[in-house]
PDB file of C-alpha atoms in Angstrom:
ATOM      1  CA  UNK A1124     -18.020 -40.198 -19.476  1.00 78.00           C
ATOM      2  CA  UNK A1125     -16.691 -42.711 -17.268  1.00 92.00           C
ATOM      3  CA  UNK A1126     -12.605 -44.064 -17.091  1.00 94.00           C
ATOM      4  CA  UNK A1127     -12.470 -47.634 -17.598  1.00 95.00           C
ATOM      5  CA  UNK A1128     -10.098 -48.367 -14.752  1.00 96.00           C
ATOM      6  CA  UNK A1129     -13.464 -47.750 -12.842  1.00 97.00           C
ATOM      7  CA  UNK A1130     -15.484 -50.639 -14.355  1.00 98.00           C
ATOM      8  CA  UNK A1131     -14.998 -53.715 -12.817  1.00 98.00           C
ATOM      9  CA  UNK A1132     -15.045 -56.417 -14.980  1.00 98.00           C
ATOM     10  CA  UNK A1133     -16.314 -60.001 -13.310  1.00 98.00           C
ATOM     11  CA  UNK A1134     -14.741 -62.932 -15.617  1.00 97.00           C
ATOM     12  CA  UNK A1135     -11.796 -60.878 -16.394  1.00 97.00           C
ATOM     13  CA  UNK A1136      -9.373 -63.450 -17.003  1.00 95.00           C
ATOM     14  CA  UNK A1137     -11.952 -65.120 -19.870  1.00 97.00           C
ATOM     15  CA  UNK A1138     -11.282 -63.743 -23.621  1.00 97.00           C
ATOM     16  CA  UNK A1139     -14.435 -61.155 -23.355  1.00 98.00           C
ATOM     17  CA  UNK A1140     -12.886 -59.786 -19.585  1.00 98.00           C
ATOM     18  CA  UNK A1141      -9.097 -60.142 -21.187  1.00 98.00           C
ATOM     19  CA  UNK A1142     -10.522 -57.289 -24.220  1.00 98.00           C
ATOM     20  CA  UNK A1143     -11.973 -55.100 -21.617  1.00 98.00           C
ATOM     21  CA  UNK A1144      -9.337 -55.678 -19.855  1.00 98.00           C
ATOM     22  CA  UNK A1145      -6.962 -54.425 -22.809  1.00 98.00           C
ATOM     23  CA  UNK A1146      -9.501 -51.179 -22.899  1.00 98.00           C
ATOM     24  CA  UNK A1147      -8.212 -50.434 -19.472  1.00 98.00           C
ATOM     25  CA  UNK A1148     -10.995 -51.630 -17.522  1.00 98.00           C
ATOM     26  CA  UNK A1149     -10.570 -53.422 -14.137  1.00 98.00           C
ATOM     27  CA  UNK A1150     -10.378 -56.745 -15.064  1.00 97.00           C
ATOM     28  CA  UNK A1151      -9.836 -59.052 -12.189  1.00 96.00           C
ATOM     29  CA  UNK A1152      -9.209 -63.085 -12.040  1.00 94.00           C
ATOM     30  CA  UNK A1153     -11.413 -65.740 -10.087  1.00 95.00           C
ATOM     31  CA  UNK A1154      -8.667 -65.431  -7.336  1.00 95.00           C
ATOM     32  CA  UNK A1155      -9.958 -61.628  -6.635  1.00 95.00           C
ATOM     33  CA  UNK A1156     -13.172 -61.999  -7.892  1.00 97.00           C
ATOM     34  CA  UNK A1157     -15.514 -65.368  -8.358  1.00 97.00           C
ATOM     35  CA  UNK A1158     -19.255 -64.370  -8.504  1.00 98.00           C
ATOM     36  CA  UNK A1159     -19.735 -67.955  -6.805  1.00 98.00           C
ATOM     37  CA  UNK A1160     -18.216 -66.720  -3.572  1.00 97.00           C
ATOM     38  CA  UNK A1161     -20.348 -63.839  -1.804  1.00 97.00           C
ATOM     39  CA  UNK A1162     -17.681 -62.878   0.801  1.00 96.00           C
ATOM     40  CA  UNK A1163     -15.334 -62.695  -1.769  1.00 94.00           C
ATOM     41  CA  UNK A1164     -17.376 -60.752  -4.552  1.00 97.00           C
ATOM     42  CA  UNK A1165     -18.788 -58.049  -1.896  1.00 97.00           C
ATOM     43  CA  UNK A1166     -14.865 -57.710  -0.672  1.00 96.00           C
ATOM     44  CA  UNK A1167     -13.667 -56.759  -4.416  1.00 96.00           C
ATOM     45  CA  UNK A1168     -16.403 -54.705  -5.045  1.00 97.00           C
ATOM     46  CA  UNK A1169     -15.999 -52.551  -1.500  1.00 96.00           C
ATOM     47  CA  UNK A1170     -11.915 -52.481  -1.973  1.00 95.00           C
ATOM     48  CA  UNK A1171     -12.188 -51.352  -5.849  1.00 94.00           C
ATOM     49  CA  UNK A1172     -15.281 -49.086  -5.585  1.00 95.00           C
ATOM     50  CA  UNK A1173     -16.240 -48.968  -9.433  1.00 97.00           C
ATOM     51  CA  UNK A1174     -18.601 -46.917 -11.047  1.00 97.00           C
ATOM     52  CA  UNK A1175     -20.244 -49.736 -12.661  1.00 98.00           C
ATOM     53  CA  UNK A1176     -19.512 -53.369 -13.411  1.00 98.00           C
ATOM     54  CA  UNK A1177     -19.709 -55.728 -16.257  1.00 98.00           C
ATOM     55  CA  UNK A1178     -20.602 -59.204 -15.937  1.00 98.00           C
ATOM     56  CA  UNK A1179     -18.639 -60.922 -18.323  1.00 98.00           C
ATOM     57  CA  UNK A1180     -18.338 -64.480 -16.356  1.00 98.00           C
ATOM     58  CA  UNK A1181     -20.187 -67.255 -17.339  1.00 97.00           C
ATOM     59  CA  UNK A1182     -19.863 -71.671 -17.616  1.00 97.00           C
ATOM     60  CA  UNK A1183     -19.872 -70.951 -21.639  1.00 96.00           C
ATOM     61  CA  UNK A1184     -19.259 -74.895 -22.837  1.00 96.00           C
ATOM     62  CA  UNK A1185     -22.395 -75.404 -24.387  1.00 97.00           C
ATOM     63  CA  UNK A1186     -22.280 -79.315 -24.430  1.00 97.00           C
ATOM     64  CA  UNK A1187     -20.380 -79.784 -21.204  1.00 98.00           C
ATOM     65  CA  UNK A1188     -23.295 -77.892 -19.181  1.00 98.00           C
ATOM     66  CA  UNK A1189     -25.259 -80.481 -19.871  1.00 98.00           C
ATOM     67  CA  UNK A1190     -23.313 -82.915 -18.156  1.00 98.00           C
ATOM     68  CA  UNK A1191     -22.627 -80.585 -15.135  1.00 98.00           C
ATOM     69  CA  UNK A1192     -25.832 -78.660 -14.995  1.00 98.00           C
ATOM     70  CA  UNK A1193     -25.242 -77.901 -11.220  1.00 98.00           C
ATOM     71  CA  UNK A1194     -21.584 -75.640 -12.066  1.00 98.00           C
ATOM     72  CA  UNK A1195     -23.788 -74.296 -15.361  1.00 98.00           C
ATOM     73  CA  UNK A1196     -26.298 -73.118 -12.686  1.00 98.00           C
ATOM     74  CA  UNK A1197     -23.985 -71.945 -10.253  1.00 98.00           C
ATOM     75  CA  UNK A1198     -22.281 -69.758 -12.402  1.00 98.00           C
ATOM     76  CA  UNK A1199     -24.922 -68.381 -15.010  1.00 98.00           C
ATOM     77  CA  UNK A1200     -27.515 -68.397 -13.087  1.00 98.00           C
ATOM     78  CA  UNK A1201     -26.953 -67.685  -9.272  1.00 98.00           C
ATOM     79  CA  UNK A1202     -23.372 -66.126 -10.043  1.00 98.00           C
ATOM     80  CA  UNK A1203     -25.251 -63.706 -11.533  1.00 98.00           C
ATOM     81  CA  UNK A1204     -27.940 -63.085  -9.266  1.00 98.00           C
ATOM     82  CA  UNK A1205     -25.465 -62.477  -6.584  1.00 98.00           C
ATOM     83  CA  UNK A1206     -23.370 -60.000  -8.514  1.00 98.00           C
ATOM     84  CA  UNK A1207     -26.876 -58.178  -9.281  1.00 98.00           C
ATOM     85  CA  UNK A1208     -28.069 -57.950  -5.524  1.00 98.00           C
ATOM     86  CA  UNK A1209     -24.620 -56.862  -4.280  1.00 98.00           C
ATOM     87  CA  UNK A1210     -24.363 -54.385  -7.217  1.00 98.00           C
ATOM     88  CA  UNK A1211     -27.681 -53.161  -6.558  1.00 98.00           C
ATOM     89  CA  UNK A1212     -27.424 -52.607  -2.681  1.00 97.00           C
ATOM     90  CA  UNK A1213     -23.759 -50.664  -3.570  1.00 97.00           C
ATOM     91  CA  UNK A1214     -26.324 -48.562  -6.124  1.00 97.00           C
ATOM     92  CA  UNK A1215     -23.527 -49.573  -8.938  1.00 97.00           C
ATOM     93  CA  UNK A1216     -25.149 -49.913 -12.215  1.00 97.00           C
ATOM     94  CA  UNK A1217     -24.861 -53.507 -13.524  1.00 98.00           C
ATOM     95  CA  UNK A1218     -24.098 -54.735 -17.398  1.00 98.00           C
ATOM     96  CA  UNK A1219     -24.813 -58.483 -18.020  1.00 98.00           C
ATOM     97  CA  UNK A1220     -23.594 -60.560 -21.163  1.00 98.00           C
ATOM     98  CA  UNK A1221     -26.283 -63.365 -22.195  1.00 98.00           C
ATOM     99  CA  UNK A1222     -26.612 -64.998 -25.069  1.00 98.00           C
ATOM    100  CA  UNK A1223     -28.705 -65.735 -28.360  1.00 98.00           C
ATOM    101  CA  UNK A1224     -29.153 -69.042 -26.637  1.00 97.00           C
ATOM    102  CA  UNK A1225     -32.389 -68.021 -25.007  1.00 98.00           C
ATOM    103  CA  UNK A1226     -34.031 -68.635 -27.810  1.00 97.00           C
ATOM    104  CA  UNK A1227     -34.487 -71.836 -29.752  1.00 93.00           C
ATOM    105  CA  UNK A1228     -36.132 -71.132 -33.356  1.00 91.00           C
ATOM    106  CA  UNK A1229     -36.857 -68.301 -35.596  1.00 93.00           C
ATOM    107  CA  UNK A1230     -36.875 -67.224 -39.134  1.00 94.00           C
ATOM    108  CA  UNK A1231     -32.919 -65.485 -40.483  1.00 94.00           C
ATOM    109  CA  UNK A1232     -35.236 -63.148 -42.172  1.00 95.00           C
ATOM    110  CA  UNK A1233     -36.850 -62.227 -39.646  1.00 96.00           C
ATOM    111  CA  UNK A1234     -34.461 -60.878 -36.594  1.00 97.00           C
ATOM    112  CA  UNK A1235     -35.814 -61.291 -33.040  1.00 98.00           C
ATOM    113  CA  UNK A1236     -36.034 -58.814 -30.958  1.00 98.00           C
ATOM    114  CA  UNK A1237     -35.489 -57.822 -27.506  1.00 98.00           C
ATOM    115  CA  UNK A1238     -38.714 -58.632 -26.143  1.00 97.00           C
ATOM    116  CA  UNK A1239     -39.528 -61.831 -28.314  1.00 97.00           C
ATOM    117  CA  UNK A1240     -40.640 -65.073 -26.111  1.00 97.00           C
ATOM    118  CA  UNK A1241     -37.623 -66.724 -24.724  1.00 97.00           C
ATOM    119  CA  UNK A1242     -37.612 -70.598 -25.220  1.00 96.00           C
ATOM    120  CA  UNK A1243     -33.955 -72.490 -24.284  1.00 97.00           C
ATOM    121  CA  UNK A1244     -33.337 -75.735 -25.167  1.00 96.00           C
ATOM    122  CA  UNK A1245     -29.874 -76.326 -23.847  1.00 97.00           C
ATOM    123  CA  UNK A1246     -29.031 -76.478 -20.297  1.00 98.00           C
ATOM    124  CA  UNK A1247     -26.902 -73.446 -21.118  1.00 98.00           C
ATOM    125  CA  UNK A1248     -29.620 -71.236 -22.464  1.00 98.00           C
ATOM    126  CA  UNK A1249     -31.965 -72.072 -19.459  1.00 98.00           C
ATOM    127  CA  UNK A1250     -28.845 -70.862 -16.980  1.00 98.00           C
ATOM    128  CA  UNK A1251     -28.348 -68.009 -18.670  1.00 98.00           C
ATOM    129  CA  UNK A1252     -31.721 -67.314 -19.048  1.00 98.00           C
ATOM    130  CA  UNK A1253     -32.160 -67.786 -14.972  1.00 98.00           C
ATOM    131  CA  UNK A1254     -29.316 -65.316 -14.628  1.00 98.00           C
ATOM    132  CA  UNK A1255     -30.881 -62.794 -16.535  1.00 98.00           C
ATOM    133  CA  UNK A1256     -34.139 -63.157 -14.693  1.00 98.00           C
ATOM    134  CA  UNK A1257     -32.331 -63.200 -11.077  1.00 98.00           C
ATOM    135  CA  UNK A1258     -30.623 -59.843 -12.805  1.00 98.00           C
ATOM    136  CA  UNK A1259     -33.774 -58.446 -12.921  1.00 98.00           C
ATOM    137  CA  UNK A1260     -34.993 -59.544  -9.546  1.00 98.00           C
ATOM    138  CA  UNK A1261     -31.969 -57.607  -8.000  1.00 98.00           C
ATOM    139  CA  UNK A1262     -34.069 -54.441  -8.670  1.00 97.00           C
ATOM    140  CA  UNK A1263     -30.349 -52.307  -9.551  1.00 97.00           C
ATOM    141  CA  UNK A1264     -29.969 -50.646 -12.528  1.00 97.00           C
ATOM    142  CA  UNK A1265     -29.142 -53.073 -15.099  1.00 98.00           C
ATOM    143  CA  UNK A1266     -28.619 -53.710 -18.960  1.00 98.00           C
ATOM    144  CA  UNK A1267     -28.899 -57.143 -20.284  1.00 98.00           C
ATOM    145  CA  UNK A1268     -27.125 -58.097 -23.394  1.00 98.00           C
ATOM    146  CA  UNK A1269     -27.551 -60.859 -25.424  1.00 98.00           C
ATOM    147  CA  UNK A1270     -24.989 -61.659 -28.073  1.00 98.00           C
ATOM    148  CA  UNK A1271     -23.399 -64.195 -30.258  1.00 97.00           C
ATOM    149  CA  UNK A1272     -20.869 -65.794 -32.281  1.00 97.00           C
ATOM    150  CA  UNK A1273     -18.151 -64.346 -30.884  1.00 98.00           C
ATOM    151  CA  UNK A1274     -14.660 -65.040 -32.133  1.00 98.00           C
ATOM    152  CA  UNK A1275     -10.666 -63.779 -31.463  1.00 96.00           C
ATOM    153  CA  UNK A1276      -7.821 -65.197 -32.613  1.00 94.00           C
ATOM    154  CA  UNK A1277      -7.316 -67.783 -30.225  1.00 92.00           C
ATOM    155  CA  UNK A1278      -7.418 -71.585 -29.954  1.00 91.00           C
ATOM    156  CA  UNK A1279     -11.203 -71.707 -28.935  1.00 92.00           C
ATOM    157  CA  UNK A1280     -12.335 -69.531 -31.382  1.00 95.00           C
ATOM    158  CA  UNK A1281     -14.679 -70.994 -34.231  1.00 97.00           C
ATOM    159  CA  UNK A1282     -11.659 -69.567 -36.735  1.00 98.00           C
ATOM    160  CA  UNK A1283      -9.192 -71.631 -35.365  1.00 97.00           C
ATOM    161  CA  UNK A1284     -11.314 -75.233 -34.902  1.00 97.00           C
ATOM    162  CA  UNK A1285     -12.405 -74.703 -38.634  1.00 98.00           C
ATOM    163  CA  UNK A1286      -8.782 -74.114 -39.572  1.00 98.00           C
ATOM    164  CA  UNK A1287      -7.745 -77.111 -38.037  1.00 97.00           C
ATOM    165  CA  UNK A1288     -10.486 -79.198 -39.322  1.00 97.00           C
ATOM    166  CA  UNK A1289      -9.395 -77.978 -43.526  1.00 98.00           C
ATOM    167  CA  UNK A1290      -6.035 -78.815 -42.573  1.00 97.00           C
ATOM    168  CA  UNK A1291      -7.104 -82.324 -41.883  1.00 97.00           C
ATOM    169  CA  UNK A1292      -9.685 -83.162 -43.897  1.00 97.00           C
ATOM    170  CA  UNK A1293     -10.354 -82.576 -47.530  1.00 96.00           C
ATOM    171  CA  UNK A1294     -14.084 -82.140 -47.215  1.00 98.00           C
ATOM    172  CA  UNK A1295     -15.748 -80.391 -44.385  1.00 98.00           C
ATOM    173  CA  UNK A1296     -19.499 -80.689 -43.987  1.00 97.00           C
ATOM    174  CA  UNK A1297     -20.961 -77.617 -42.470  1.00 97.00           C
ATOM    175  CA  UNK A1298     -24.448 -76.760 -41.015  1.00 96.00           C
ATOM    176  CA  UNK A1299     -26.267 -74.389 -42.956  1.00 96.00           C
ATOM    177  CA  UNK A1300     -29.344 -73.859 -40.593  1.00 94.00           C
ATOM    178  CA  UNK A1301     -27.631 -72.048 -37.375  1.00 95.00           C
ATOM    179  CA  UNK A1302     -27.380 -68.695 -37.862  1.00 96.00           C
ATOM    180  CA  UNK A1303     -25.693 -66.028 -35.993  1.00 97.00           C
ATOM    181  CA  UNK A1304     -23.606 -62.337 -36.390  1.00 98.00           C
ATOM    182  CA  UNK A1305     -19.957 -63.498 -35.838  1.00 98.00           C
ATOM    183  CA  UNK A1306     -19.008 -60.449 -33.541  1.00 98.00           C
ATOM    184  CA  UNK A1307     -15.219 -59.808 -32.350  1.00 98.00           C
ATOM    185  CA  UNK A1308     -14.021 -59.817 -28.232  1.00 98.00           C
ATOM    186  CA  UNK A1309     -12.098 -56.057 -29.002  1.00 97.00           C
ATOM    187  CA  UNK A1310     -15.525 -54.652 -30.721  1.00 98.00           C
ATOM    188  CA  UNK A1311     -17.689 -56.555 -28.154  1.00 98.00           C
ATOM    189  CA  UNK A1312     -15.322 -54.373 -25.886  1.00 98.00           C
ATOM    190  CA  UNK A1313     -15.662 -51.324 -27.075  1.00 98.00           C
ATOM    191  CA  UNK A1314     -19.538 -51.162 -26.996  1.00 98.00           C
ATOM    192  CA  UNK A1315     -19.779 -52.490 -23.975  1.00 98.00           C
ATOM    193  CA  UNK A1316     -17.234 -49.505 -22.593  1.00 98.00           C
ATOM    194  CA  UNK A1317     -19.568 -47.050 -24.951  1.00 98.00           C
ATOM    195  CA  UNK A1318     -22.567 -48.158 -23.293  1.00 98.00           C
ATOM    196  CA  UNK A1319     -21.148 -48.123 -19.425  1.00 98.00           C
ATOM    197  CA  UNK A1320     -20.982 -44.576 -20.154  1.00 97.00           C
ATOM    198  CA  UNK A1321     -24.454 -43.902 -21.126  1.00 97.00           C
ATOM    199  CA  UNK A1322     -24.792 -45.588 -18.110  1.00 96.00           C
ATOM    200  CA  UNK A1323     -22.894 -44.205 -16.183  1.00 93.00           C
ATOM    201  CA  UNK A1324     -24.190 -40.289 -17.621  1.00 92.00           C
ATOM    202  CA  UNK A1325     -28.126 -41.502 -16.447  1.00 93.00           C
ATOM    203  CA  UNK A1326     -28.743 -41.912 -19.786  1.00 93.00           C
ATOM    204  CA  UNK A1327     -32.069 -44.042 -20.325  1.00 92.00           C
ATOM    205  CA  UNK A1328     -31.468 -47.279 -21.794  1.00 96.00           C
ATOM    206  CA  UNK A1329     -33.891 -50.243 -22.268  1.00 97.00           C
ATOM    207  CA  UNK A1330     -33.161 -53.007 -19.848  1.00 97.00           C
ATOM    208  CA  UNK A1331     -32.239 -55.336 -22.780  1.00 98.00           C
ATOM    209  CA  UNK A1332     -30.104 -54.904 -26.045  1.00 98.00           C
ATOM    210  CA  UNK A1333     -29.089 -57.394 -28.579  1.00 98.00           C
ATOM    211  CA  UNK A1334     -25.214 -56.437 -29.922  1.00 98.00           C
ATOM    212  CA  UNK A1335     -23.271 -57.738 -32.811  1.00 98.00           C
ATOM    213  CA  UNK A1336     -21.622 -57.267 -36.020  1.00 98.00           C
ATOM    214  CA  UNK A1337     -23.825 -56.842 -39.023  1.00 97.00           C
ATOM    215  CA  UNK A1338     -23.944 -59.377 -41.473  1.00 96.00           C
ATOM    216  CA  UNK A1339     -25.587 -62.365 -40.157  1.00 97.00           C
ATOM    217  CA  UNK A1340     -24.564 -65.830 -41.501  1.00 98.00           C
ATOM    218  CA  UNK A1341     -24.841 -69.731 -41.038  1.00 97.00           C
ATOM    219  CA  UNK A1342     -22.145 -71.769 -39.887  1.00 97.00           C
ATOM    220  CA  UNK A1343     -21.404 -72.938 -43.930  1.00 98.00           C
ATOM    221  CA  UNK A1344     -21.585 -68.652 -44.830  1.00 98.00           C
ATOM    222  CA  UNK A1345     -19.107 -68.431 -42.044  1.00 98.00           C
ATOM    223  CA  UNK A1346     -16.509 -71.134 -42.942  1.00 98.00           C
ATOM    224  CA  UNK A1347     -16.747 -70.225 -46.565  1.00 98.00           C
ATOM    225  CA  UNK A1348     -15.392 -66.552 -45.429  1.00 98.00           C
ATOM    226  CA  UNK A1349     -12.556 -68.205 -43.524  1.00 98.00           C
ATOM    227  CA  UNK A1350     -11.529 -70.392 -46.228  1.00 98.00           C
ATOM    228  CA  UNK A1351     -11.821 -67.654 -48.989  1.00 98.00           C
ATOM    229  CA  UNK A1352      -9.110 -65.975 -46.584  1.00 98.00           C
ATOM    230  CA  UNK A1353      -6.970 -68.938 -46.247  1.00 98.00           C
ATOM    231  CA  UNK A1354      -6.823 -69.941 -49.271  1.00 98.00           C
ATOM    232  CA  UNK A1355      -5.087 -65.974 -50.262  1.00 97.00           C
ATOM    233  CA  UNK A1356      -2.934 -66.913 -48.083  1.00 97.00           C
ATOM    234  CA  UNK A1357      -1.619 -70.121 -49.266  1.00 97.00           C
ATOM    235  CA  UNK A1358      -3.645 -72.379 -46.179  1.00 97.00           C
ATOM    236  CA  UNK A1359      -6.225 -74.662 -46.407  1.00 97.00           C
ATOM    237  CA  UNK A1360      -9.520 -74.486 -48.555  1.00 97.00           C
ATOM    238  CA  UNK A1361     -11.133 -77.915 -48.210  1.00 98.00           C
ATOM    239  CA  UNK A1362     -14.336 -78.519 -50.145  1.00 98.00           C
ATOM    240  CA  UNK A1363     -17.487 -77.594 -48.067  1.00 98.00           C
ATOM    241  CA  UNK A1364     -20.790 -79.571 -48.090  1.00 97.00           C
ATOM    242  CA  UNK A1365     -24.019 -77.959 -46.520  1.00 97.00           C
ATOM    243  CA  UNK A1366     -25.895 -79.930 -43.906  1.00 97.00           C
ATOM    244  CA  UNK A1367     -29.085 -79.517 -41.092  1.00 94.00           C
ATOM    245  CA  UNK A1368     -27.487 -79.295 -37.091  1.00 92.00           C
ATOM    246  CA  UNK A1369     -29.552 -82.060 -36.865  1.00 91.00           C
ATOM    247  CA  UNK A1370     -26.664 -84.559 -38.995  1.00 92.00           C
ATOM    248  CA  UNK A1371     -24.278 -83.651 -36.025  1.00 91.00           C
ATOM    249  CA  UNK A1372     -25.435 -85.502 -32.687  1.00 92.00           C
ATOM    250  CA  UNK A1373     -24.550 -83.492 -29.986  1.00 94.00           C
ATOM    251  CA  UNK A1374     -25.261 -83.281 -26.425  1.00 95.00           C
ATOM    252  CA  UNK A1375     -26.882 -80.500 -26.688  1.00 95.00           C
ATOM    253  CA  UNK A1376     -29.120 -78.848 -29.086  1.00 92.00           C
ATOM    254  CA  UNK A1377     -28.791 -75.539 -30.917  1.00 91.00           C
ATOM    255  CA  UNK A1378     -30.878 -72.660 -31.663  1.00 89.00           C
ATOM    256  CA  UNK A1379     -32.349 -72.807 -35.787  1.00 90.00           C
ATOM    257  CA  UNK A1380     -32.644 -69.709 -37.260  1.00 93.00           C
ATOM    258  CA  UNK A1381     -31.974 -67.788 -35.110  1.00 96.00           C
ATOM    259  CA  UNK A1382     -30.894 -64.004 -35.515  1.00 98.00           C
ATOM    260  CA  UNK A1383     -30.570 -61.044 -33.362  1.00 98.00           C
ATOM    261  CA  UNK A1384     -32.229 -58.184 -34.239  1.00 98.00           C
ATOM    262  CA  UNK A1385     -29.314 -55.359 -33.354  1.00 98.00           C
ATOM    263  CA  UNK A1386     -31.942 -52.490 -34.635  1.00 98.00           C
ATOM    264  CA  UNK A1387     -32.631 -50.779 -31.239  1.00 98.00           C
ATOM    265  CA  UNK A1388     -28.768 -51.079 -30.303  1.00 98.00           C
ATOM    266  CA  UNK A1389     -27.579 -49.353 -33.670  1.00 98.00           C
ATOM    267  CA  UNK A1390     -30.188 -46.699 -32.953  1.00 97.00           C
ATOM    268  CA  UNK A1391     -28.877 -45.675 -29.630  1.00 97.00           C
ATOM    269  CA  UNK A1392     -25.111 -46.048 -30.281  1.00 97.00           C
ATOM    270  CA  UNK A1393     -24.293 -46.473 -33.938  1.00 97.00           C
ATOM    271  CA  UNK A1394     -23.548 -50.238 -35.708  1.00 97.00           C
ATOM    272  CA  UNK A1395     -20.983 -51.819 -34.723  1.00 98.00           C
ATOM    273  CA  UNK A1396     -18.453 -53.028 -37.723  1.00 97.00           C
ATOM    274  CA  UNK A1397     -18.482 -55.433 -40.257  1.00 98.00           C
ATOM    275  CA  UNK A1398     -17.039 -58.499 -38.645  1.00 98.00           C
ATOM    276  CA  UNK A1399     -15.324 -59.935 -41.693  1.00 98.00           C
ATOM    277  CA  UNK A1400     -12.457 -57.759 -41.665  1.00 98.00           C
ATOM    278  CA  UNK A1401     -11.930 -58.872 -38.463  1.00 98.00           C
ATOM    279  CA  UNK A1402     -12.488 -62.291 -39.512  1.00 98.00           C
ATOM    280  CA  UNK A1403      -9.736 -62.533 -42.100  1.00 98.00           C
ATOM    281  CA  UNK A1404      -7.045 -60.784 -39.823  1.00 97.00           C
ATOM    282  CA  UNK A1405      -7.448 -63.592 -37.546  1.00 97.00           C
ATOM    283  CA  UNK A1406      -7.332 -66.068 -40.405  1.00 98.00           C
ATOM    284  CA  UNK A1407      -4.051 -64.118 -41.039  1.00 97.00           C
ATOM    285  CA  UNK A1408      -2.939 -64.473 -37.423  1.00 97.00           C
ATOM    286  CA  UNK A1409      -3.543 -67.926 -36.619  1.00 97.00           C
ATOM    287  CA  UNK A1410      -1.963 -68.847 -39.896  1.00 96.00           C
ATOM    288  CA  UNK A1411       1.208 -67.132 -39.166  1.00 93.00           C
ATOM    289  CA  UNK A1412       1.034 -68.483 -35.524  1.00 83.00           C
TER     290      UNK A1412
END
């Protein structure tokens, strides 16, 4: 086993780092820790001496990064190559988040896997896919994982735009062709704990996992849930109408289709829980806010 005030979280202060953080892991901000700054990230790794650390820090704006593709970079990519290398010379095992953004089409039915080819076509998903290759370069010991959808009850959370959007309009058109496994920050958290101490034990992992809630969805599947919620509650249930990604022009594109296959993961540590439970407490929360 391994405490979690001795895994050092890198983004603490970000809602992924702020649920570790609630787990009792060492959760940092950017003013003690900022994997952009080498002096500073090799001084907060030799003054808190963790067991191992989880990189939870990332540029995660999808359609800013590709307007600032140098800070994207900086962060996703070489942020996390220089956490890796210093991690790796300290001989401190290393968990990495990434993202289902490394991949740009597939089949709902058909879940990719770990070792499918990766093919970005966002700014975002080639930085993260950089970091997760400079992760590897390191030559530490490492675990990659790639998740998705991941909501809280917060302001930034897909819950809480959709909210806002049925509260001010009476129809809401909704893409039906992104897919993903809406996955919660506190059960993100608590696998990510569960597998630092695998970790941590020498137990034998595969370099990369795919995590999230079972149940995968589109965008529409995912709204409908929310409203159903709302709407027991007395909030707002606007009329949905299905649409392609392709009717919304954004600056940058999404992945189609595309599902994580979470088989290997719920092999090794047991599924993680149905996220709509989880779903419809924050539609209770932000309701009551």
């Amino acid at each position: 086993m391994i405490e979690p005030d001795r895994i050092l979280v890198a983004g603490g202060q970000g809602r992924l780092g702020k649920a570790l953080g609630a787990l009792g892991c060492t959760a940092p901000g950017r003013d003690r820790l900022d994997i952009t700054d080498a002096a500073k990230t090799a001084g907060a790794i030799e003054k808190m001496m963790p067991r191992l650390i989880i990189n939870t820090a990332g540029f995660t704006n999808v359609d800013a990064a590709e307007s600032e593709p140098e800070l994207a970079r900086r962060i996703n990519a070489d942020g996390a190559g220089l956490l890796a290398r210093l991690a790796a010379v300290s001989g401190i095992p290393l968990i990495h988040v990434s993202t289902d953004l490394v991949f740009s089409k597939g089949d709902p039915s058909k879940p990719v896997r770990e070792k499918a080819a990766t093919a970005p076509v966002s700014v975002y998903g080639e930085t993260k896919l950089e970091g997760e290759i400079q992760v590897r370069a390191a030559g530490g010991r490492h675990l990659v994982t790639r998740v998705s959808w991941l909501f809280g009850n917060d302001s930034m959370s897909f819950v809480a735009k959709i909210l806002k959007l049925g509260r001010e309009h009476e129809t809401l058109r909704l893409v039906n062709d992104e897919y993903g496994r809406p996955t919660p920050f506190d059960a993100l958290a608590r696998k990510l704990v569960q597998l630092a101490g695998m970790m941590a034990e020498g137990r034998d992992l595969p370099s990369v996992l795919h995590l999230g809630s079972p149940g995968p969805v589109n965008r529409l599947e995912w709204a409908e849930q929310i409203f159903a919620a709302s709407a027991r509650l007395g909030g707002p249930a606007p009329k949905m109408e299905p649409v392609p990604g392709s009717a919304f022009k954004t600056p940058a594109r999404r992945a189609n289709g595309v599902v994580l296959d979470t088989s290997l993961a719920d092999e090794l540590t047991g599924p993680m829980p149905d996220w709509r439970p989880a779903c419809d407490a924050s539609v209770r929360s932000l309701l009551q806010a």
